[in-house]
mmCIF file of C-alpha atoms in Angstrom:
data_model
loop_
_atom_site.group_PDB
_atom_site.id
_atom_site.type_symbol
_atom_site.label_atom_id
_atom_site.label_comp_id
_atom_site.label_asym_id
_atom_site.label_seq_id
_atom_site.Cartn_x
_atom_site.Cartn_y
_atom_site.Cartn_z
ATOM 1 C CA UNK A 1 0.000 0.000 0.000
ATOM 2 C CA UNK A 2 2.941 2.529 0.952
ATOM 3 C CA UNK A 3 4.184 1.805 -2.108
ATOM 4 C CA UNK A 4 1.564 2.056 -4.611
ATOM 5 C CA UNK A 5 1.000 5.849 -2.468
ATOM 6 C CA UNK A 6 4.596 6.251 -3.112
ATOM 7 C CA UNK A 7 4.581 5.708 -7.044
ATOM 8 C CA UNK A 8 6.836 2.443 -6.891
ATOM 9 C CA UNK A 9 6.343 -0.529 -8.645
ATOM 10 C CA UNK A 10 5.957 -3.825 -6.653
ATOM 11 C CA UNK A 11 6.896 -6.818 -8.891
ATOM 12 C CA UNK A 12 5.029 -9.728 -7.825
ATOM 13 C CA UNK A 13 7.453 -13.061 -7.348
ATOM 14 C CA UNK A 14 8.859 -14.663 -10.489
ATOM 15 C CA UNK A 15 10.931 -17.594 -10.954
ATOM 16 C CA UNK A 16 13.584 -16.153 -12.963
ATOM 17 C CA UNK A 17 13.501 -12.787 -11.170
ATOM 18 C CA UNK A 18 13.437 -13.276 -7.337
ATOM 19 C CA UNK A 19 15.928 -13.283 -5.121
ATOM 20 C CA UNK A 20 15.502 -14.874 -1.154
ATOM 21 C CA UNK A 21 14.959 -10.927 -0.328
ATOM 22 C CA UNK A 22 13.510 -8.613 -1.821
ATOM 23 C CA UNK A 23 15.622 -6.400 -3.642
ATOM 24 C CA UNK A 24 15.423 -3.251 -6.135
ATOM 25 C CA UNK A 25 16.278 -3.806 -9.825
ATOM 26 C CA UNK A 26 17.892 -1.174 -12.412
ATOM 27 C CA UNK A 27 14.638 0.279 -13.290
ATOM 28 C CA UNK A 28 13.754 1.295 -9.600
ATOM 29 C CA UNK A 29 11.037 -1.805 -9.298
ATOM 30 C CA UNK A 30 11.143 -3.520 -5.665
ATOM 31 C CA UNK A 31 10.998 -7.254 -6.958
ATOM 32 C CA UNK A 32 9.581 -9.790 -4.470
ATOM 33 C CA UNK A 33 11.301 -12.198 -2.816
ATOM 34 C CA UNK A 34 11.388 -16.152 -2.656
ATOM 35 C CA UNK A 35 11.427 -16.107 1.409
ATOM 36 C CA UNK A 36 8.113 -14.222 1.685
ATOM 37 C CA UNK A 37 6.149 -17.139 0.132
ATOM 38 C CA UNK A 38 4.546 -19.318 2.314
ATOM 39 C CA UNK A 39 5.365 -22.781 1.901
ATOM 40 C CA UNK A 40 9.151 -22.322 -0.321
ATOM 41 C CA UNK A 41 11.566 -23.269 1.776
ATOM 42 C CA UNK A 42 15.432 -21.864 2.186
ATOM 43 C CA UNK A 43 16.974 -25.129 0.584
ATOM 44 C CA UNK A 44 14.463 -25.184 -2.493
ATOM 45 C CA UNK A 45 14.539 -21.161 -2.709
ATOM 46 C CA UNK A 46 18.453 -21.421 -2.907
ATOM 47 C CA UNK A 47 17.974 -24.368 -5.343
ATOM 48 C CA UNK A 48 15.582 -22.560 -7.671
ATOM 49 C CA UNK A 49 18.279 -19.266 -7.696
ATOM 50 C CA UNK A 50 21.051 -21.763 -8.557
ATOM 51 C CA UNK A 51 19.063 -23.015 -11.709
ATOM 52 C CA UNK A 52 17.858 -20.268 -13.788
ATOM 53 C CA UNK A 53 17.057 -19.351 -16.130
ATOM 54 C CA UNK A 54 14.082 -21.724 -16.282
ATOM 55 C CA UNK A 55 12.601 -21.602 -20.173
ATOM 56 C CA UNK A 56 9.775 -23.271 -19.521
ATOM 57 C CA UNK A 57 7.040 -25.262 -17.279
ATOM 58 C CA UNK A 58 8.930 -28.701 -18.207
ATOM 59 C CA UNK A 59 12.002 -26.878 -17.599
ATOM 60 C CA UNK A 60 11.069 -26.644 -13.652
ATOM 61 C CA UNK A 61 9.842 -29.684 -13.327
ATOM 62 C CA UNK A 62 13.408 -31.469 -14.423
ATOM 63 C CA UNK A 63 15.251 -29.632 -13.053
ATOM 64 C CA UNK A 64 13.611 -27.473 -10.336
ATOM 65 C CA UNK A 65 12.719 -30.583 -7.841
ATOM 66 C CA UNK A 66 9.501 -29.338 -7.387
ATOM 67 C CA UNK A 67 7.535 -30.372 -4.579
ATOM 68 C CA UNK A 68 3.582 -30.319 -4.796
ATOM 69 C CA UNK A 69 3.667 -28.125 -1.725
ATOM 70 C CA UNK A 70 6.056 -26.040 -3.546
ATOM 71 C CA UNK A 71 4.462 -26.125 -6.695
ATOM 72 C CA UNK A 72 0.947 -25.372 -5.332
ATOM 73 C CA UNK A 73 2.419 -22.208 -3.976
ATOM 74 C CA UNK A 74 4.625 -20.923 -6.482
ATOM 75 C CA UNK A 75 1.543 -21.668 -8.862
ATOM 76 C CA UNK A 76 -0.991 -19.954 -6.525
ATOM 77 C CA UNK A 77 1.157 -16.998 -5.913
ATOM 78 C CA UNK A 78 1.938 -16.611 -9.355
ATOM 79 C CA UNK A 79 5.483 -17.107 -9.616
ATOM 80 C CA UNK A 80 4.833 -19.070 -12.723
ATOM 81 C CA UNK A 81 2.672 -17.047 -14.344
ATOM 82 C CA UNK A 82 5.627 -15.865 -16.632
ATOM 83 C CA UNK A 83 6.322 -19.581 -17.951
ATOM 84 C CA UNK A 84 2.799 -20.214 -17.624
ATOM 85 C CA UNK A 85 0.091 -17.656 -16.844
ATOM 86 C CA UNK A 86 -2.972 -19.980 -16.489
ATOM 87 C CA UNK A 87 -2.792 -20.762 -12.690
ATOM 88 C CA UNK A 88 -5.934 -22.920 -12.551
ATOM 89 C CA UNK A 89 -4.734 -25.413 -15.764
ATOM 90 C CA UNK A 90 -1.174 -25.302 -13.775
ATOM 91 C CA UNK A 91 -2.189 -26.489 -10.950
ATOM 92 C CA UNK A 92 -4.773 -28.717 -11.597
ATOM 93 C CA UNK A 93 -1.535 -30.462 -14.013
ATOM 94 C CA UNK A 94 0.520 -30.461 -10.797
ATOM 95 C CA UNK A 95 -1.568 -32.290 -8.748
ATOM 96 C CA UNK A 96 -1.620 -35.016 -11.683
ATOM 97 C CA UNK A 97 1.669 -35.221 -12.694
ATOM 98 C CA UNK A 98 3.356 -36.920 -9.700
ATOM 99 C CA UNK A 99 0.717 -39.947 -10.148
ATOM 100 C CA UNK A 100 1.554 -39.699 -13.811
ATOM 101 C CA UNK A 101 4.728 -39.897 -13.308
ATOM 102 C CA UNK A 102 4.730 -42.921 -10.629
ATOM 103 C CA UNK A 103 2.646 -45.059 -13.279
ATOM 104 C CA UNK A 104 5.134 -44.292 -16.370
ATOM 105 C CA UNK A 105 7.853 -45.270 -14.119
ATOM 106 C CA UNK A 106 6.478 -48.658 -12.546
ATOM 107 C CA UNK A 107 6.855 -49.689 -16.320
ATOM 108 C CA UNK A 108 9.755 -50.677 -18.201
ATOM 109 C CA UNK A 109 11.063 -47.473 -20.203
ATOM 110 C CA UNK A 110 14.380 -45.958 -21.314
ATOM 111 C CA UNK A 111 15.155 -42.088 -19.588
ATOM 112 C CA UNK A 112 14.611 -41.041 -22.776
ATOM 113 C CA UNK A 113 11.386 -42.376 -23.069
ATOM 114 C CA UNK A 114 10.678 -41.219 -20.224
ATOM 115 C CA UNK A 115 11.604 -37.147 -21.065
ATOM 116 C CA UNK A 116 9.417 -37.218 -23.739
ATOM 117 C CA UNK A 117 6.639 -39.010 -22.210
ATOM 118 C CA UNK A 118 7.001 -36.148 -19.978
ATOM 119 C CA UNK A 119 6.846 -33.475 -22.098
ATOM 120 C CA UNK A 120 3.548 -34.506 -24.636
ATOM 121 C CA UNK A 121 2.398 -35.198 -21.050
ATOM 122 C CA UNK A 122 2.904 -31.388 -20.748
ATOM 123 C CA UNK A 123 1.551 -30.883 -24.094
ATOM 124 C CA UNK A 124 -1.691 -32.325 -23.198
ATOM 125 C CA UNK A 125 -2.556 -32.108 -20.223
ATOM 126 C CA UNK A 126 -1.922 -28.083 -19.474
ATOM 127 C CA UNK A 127 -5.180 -26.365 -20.938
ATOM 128 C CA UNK A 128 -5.950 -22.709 -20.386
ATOM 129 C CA UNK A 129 -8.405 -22.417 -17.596
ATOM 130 C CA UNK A 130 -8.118 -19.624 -15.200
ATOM 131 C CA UNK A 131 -8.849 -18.310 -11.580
ATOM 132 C CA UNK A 132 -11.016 -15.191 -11.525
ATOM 133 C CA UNK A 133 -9.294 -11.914 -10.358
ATOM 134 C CA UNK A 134 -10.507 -11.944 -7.206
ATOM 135 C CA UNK A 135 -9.483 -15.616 -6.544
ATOM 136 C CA UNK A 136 -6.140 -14.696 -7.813
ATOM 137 C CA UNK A 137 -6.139 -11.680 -5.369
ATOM 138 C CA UNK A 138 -7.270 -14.004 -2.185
ATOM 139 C CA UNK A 139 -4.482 -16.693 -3.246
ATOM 140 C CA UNK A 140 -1.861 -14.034 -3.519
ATOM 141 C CA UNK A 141 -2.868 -12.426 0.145
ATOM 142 C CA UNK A 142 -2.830 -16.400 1.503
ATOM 143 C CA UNK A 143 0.804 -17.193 0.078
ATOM 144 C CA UNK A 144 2.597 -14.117 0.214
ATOM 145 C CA UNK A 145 0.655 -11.781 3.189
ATOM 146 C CA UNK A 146 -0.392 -9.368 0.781
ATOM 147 C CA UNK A 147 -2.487 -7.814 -2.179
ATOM 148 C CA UNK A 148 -0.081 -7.360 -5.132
ATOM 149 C CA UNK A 149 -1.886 -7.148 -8.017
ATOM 150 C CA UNK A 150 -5.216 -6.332 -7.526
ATOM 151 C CA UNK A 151 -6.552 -5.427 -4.473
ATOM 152 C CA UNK A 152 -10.571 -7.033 -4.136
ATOM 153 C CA UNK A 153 -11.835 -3.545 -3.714
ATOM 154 C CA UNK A 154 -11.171 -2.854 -7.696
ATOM 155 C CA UNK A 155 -14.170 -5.368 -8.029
ATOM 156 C CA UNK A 156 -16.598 -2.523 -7.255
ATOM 157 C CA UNK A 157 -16.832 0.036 -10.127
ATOM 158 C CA UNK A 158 -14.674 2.715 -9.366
ATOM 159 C CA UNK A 159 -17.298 5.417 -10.788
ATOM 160 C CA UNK A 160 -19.556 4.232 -7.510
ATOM 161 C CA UNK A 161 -16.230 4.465 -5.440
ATOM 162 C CA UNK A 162 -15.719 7.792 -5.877
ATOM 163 C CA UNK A 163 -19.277 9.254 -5.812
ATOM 164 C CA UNK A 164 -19.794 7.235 -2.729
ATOM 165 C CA UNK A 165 -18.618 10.230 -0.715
ATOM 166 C CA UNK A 166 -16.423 7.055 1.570
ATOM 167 C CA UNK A 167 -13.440 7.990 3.347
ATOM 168 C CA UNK A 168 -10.559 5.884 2.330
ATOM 169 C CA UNK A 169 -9.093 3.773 5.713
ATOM 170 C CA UNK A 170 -5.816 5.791 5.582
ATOM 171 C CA UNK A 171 -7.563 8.826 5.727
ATOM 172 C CA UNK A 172 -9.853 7.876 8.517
ATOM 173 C CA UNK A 173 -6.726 6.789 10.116
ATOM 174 C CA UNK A 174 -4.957 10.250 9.595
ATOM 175 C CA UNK A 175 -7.626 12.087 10.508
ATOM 176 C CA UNK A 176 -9.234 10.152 13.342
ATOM 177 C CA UNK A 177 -8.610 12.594 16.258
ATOM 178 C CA UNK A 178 -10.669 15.202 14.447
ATOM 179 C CA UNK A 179 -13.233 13.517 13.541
ATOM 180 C CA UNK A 180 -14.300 11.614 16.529
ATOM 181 C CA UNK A 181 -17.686 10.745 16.650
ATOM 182 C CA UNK A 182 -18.280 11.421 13.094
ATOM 183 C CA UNK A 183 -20.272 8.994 11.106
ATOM 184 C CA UNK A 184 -18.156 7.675 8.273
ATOM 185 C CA UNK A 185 -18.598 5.650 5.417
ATOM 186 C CA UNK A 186 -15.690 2.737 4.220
ATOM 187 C CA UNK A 187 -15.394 0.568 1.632
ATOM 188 C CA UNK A 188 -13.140 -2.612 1.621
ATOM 189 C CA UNK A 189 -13.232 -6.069 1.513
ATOM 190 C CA UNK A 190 -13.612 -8.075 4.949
ATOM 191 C CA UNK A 191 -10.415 -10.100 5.995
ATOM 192 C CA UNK A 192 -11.187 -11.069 9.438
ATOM 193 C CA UNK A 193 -14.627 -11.401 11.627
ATOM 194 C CA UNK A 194 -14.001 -12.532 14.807
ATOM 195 C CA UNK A 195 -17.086 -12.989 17.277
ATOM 196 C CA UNK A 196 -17.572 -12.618 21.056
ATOM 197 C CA UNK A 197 -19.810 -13.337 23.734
ATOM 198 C CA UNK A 198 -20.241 -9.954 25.596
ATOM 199 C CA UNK A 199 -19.450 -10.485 29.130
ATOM 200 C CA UNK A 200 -22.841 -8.463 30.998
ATOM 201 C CA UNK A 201 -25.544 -9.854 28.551
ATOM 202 C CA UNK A 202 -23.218 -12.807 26.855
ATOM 203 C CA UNK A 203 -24.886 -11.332 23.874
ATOM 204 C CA UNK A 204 -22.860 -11.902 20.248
ATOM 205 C CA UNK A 205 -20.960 -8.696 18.968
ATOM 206 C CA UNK A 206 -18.064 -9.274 16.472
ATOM 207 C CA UNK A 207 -14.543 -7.758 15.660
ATOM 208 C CA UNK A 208 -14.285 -7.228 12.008
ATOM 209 C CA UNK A 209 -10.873 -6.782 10.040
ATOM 210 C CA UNK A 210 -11.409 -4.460 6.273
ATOM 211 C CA UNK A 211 -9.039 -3.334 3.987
ATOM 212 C CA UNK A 212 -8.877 -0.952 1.115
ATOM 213 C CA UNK A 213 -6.407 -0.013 -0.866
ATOM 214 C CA UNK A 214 -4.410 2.246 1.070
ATOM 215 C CA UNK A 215 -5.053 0.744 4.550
ATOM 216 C CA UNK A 216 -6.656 -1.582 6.945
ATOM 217 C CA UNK A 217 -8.734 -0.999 9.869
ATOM 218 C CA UNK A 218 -10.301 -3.058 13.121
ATOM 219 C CA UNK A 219 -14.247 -2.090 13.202
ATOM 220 C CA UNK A 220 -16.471 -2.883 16.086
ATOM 221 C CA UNK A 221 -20.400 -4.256 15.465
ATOM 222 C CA UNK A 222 -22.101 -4.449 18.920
ATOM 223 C CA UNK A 223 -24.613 -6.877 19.607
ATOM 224 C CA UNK A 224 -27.722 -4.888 18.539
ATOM 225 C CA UNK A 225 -25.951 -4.134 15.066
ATOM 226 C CA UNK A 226 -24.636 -7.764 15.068
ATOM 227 C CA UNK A 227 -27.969 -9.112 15.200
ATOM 228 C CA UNK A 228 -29.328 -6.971 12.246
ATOM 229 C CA UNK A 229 -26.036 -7.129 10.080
ATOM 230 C CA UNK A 230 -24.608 -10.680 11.132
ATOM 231 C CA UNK A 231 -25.453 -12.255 6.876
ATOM 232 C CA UNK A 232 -23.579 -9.970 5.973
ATOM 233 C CA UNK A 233 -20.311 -9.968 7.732
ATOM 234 C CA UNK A 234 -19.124 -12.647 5.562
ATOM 235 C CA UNK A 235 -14.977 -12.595 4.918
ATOM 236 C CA UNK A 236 -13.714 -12.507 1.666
ATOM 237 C CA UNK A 237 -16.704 -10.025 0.449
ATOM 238 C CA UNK A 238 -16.329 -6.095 -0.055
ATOM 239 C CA UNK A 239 -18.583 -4.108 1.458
ATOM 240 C CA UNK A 240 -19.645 -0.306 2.208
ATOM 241 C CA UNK A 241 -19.797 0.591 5.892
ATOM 242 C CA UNK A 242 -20.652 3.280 7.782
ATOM 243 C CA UNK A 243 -20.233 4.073 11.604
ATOM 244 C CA UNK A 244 -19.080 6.429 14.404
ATOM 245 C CA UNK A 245 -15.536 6.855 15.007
ATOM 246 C CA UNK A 246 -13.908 6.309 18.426
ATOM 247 C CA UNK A 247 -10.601 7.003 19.396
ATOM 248 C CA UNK A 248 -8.948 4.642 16.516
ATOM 249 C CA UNK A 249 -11.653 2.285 15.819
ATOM 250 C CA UNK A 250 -15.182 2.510 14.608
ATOM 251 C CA UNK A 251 -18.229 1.620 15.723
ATOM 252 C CA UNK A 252 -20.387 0.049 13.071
ATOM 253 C CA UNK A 253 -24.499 0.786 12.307
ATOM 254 C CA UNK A 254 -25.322 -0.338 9.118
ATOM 255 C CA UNK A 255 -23.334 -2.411 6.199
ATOM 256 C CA UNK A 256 -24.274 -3.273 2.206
ATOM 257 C CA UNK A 257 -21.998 -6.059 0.276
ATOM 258 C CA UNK A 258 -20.744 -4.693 -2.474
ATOM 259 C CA UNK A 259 -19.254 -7.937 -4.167
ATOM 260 C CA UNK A 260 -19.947 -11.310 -2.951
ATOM 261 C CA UNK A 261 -17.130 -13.460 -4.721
ATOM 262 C CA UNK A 262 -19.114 -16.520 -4.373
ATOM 263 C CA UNK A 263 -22.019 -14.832 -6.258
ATOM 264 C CA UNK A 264 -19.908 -13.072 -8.714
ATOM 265 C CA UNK A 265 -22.593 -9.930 -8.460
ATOM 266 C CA UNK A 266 -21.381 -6.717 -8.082
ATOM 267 C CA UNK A 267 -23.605 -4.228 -6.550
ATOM 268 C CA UNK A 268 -23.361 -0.424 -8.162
ATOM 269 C CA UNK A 269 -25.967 1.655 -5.722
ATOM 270 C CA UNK A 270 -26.281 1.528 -1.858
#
C-alpha cells in the first residue's frame, strides 16, 4: 500500500527474477522475494536461484525438484505465471503429474522415453483455464501476506467508489482525532470477523478486520448491530460501511456487500 502511495512498482514473485529478499532492480522496481512465500523453503529457494534461467514449465519440473507443496504455492502466488500464466490449468496439471509420473515409471522405459513421455504429457494435459481476479487476489494475500496485483476492492466500479462520498481507511486513520464521533462511510473487503460473547448480557458482537487499498482498519459491530447485520459480515466479500468513530476504531451501524465473490454480483448503488 505505501508503495503504490509512493509511485513504486511492486513486482510480484517470479521464478527467474526473485531473489531470497527482496531487492530493487535497475529500473527502480522492488521485486519480491522467494522467502516471503509461504510454503518455499530456504533449501528449495536457494535451489531454484542456482538453476535459472528456467525456459519453460517442463524446464522446472526437471530440473527445479519441485515439490507439490512447492508447486501449489509458487503456482498460486503466481510465480509461474511468466512460464505459464494460467494458474488454474497449472495447478490442476501439478496435482496429476506426480501420479503420472509414478505409473510411467512402474513400467519398463528408457530415460529417454521417459523425457518425452514427460513433455507430450505437458503438451496435453496443461489447458488454459483460469482463476477469476478476485481468486487470484485471495491466493496471492494467503501465500505471500499481501495484495499485489489487484486489491478485491477494484471489483466494485470505481465510478460508484468515488461518488460514494467514503473515506478511504488511511484517511480515517490520519484524521481520526478530528473527527471523533463522526459517522463515516468505508469501503473494503472483509479479511477477518471474529465474534464474542459480551461479558454483561453474553450477547454476540463481532470484531471485524477491512481493507482498502491504502489501509486496513479493526471495526467494532455491537450486539444490537450484530444481530441486524450478522449475513452480511461474511470474509472474503467487499462491502460499504458506515459508523461512528472512536478514538482509533469505529463503531459500526449499518453495512451493504458490495461484491460477494461466491455470487460473482457486483452491486453499483447503496
Amino acid at each position: 500500500r505505501e508503495c503504490r502511495r509512493l509511485n513504486i512498482t511492486v513486482v510480484p514473485p517470479d521464478i527467474n527474477l526473485s531473489r531470497s529478499s527482496f531487492y530493487l532492480d535497475e529500473q527502480g522496481r522492488i521485486i519480491f522475494g522467494f522467502s516471503a512465500i509461504r510454503d518455499v523453503g530456504i533449501a528449495v529457494m536457494d535451489y531454484f536461484i542456482a538453476q535459472r534461467p528456467f525456459k519453460n514449465i517442463y524446464d522446472v519440473i526437471q530440473r527445479g525438484k519441485l515439490h507439490k507443496k512447492t508447486a501449489r504455492a509458487l503456482t498460486l502466488c503466481g510465480a509461474l505465471d511468466s512460464l505459464y500464466p494460467y494458474r488454474r490449468s497449472l495447478l490442476d496439471f501439478f496435482e496429476s503429474y506426480k501420479k503420472i509420473k509414478k505409473q510411467k515409471e512402474n513400467k519398463s522405459t528408457t530415460l529417454f522415453d521417459l523425457d518425452q513421455f514427460l513433455q507430450d504429457q505437458i503438451k496435453d494435459k496443461l489447458g488454459q483455464e483460469d482463476f477469476t481476479v478476485m481468486e487470484k487476489s485471495q491466493y496471492e494475500k494467503m501465500f505471500l501476506g499481501v495484495y499485489v496485483n489487484h486489491h478485491p476492492i477494484e471489483m466494485v466500479d470505481q465510478n460508484f467508489l468515488k461518488q460514494s462520498q467514503r473515506f478511504t481507511i488511511r484517511q480515517v486513520q490520519e484524521k481520526c482525532f478530528f473527527i471523533q464521533n463522526q459517522s463515516v462511510k468505508i469501503c473494503g473487503v472483509l479479511e477477518e470477523v471474529r465474534t464474542t460473547l459480551t461479558k454483561k448480557s453474553q450477547s454476540m458482537m463481532a470484531y471485524v478486520k477491512i481493507s482498502d487499498e491504502t489501509s486496513a482498519i479493526e471495526v467494532i459491530v455491537f450486539p444490537k448491530m450484530y444481530e441486524q447485520l450478522q449475513a452480511k459480515l461474511l470474509k472474503g466479500c467487499v462491502v460499504s460501511m458506515t459508523g461512528k468513530v472512536s478514538t482509533e476504531k469505529i463503531f459500526i451501524d449499518s453495512c451493504e456487500i458490495l461484491f460477494n465473490p461466491n455470487e460473482e454480483k457486483v452491486l453499483t448503488t447503496v
